[in-house]
Short mmCIF file of C-alpha atoms in Angstrom, two decimals:
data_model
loop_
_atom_site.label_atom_id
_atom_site.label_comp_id
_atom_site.label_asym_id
_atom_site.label_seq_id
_atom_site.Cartn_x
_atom_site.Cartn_y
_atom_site.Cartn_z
CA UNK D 4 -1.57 4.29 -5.57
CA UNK D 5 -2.53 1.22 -7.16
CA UNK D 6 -5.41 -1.80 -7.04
CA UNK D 7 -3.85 -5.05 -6.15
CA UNK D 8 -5.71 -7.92 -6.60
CA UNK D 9 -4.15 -11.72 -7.17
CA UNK D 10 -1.15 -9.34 -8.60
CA UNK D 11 -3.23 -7.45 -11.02
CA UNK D 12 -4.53 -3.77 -11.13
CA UNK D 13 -8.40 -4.27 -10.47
CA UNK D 14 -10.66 -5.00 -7.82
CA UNK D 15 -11.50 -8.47 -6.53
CA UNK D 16 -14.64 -9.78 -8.55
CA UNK D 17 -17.94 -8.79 -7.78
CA UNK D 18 -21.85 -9.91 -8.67
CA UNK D 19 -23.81 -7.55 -10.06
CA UNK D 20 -27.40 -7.82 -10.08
CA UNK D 21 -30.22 -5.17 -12.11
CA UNK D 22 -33.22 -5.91 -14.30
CA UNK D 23 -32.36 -5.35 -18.14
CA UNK D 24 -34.42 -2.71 -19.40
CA UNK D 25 -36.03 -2.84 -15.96
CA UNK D 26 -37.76 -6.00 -16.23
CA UNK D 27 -35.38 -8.76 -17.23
CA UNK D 28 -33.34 -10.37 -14.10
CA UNK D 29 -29.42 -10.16 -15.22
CA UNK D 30 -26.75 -11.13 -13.00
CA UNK D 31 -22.32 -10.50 -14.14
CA UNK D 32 -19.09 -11.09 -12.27
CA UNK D 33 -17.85 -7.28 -12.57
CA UNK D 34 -14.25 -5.82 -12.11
CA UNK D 35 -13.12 -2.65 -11.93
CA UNK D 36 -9.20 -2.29 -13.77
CA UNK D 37 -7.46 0.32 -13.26
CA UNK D 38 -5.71 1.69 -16.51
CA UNK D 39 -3.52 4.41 -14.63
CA UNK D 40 -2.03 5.87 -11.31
CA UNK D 41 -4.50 6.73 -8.68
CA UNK D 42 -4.42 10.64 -7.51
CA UNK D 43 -5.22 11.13 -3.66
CA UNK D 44 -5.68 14.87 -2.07
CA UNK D 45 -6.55 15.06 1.20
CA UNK D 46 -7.30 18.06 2.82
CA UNK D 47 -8.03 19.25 6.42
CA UNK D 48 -9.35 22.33 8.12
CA UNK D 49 -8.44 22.65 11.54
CA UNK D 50 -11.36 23.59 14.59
CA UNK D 51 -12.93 21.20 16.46
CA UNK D 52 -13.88 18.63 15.13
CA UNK D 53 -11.20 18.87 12.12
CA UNK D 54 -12.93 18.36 8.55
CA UNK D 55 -11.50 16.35 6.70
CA UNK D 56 -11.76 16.47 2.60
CA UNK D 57 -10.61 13.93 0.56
CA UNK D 58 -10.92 13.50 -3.18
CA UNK D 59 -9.41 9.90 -4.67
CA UNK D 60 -8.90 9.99 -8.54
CA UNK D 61 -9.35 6.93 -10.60
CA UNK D 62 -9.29 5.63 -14.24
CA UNK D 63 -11.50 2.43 -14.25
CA UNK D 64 -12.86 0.26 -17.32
CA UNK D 65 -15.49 -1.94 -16.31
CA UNK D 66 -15.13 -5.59 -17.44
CA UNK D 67 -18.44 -7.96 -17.57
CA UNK D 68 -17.98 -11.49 -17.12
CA UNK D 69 -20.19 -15.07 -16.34
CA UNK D 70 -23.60 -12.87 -17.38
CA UNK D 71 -27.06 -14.66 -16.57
CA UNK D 72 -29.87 -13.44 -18.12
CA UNK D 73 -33.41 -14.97 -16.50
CA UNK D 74 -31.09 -17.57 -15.07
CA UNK D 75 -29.79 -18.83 -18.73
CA UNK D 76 -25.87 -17.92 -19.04
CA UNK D 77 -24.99 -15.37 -21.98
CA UNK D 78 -21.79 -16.46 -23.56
CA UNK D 79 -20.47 -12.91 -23.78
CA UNK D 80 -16.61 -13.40 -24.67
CA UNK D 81 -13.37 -13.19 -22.31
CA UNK D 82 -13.00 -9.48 -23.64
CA UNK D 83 -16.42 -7.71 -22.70
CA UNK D 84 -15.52 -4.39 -21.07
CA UNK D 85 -16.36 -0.39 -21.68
CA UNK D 86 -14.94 1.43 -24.75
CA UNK D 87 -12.82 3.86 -22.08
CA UNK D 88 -12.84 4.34 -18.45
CA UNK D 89 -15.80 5.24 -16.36
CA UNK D 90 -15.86 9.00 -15.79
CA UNK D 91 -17.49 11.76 -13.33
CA UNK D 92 -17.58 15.33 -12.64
CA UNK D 93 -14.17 16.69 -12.41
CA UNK D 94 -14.29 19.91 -10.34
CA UNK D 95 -10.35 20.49 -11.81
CA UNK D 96 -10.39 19.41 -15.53
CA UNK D 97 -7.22 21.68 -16.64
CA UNK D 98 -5.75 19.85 -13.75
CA UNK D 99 -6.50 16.46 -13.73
CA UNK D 100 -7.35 15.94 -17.46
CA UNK D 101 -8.54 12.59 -18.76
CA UNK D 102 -11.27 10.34 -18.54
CA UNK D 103 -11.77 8.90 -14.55
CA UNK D 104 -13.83 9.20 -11.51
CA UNK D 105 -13.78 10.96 -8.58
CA UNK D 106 -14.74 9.65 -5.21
CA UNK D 107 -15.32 11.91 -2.65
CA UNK D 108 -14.69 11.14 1.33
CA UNK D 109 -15.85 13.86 4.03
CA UNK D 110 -14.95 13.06 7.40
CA UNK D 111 -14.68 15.06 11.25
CA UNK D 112 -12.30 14.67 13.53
CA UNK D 113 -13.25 16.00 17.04
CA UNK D 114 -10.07 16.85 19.37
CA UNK D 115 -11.72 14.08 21.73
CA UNK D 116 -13.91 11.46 21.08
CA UNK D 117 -14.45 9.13 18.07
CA UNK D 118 -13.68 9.95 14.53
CA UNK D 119 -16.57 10.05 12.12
CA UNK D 120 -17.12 9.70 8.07
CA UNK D 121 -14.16 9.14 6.06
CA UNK D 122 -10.52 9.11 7.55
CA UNK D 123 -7.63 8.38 5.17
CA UNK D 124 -5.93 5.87 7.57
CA UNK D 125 -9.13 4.66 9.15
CA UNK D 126 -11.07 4.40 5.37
CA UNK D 127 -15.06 5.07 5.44
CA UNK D 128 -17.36 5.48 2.73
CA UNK D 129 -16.37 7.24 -0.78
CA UNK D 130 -19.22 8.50 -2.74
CA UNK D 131 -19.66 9.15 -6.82
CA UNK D 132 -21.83 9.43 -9.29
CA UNK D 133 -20.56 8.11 -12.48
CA UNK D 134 -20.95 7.67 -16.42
CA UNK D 135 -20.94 4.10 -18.26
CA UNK D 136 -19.52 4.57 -21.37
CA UNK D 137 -20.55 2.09 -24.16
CA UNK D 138 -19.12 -1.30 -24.20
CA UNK D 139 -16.88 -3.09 -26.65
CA UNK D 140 -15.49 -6.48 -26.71
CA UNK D 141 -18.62 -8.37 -25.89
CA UNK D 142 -19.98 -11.37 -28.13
CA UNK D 143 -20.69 -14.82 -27.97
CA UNK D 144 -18.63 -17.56 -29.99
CA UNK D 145 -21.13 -17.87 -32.53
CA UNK D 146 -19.97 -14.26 -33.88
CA UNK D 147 -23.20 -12.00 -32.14
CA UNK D 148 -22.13 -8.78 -31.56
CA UNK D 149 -23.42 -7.71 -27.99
CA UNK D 150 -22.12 -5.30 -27.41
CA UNK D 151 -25.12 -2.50 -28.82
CA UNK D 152 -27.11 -4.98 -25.65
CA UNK D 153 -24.90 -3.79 -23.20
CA UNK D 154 -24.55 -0.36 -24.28
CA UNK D 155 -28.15 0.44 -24.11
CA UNK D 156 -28.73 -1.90 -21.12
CA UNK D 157 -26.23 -0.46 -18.98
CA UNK D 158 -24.56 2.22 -20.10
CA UNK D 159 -25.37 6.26 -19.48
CA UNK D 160 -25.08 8.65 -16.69
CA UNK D 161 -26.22 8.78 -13.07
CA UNK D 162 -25.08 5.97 -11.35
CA UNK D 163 -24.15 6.25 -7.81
CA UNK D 164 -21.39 4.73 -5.78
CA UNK D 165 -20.75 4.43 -2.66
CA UNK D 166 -17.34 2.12 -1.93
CA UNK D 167 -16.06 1.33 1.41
CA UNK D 168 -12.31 1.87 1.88
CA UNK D 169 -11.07 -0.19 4.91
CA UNK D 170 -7.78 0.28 7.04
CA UNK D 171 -4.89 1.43 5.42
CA UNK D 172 -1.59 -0.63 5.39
CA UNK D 173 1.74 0.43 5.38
CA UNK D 174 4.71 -1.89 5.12
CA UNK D 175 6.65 -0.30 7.25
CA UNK D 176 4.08 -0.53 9.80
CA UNK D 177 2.12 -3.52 9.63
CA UNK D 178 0.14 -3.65 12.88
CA UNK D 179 -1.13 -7.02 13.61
CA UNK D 180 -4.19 -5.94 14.97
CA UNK D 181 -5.11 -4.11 11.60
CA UNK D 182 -2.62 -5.37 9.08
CA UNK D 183 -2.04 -9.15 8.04
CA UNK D 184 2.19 -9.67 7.20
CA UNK D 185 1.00 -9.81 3.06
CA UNK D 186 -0.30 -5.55 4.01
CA UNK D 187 -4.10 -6.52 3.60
CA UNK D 188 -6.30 -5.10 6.13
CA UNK D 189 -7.93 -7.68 8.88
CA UNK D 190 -10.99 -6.72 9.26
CA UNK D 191 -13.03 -5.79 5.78
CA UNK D 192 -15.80 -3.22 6.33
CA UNK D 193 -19.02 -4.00 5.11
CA UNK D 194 -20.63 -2.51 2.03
CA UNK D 195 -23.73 0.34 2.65
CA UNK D 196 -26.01 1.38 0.82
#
């Protein structure tokens, strides 16, 4: 499995707002590339409902871009981005060695009645918690090195995520109810918290 954004392997940009060493206001475009191949297990137990378990592995660097800091843009280069991919616990690490996250999806499936959680086809919310590593790359024109700023500012453990996965296309089966004829899904789910 792969990203696909505008042909590249990363997610479309996002804003990003959090208070710099938790009082300055500090905004960034952020994108998420993927560096390799995306693992998926699914598994299911039957009963009623079903429970479904799914576990989506994924090696992401985190790239910083337009930064505001107070309001005032932070030149901060074209190549401002973490030193490897973000990481989390690995439940399987002679398995699936490597630095990556894991995102986690729990969903049931009652024989009748409406699906709830996380279905692979359906999407849902995937849940994390994750580890910034330190950034490289970032600094302004002038020759500043920023990137010890973004290290301590944003790097470290503990930081949840919660992504929502929409409907699943397939080529082969492009519903047009679900699927628009480029295999992006029609209706985008909206972010929780």
């Amino acid at each position: 499995m792969e990203f696909s954004y505008e042909g590249r392997r990363q997610t479309p940009p996002a804003r990003a707002t959090f208070l710099t060493y938790g009082f300055v206001p500090t905004t960034a475009t952020v994108v998420l590339e993927q560096t390799e191949v995306m693992r998926l297990e699914s598994d299911f137990y039957l009963g009623d409902p079903v429970k479904l378990d799914t576990a989506i592995r994924a090696s992401l660097v985190l790239r910083l871009s337009d930064v505001k800091v107070n309001g005032t843009p932070l030149d901060v280069g074209s190549d401002c981005r973490t030193e490897t991919p973000l990481t989390s616990h690995e439940p399987e690490p002679d398995r699936f060695p490597g630095p990556h996250i894991v995102l986690d999806g729990f969903g049931l499936a009652p024989w009748e009645g409406q699906p709830e959680g996380y279905q692979l086809t359906t999407g849902g919310p995937l849940t994390s918690e994750v580890t910034i590593p330190a950034f490289t790359g970032c600094g302004t024109s002038d020759g500043e090195d920023l990137n010890r700023l973004f290290t301590a500012a944003i790097s470290g453990p503990g930081n949840y995520v919660k992504q929502m996965q929409g409907q699943t296309c397939l080529v082969q089966d492009l519903n047009p109810d679900h699927c628009a004829p480029d295999g992006q899904p029609v209706v985008i789910p909206k972010p929780e918290r």
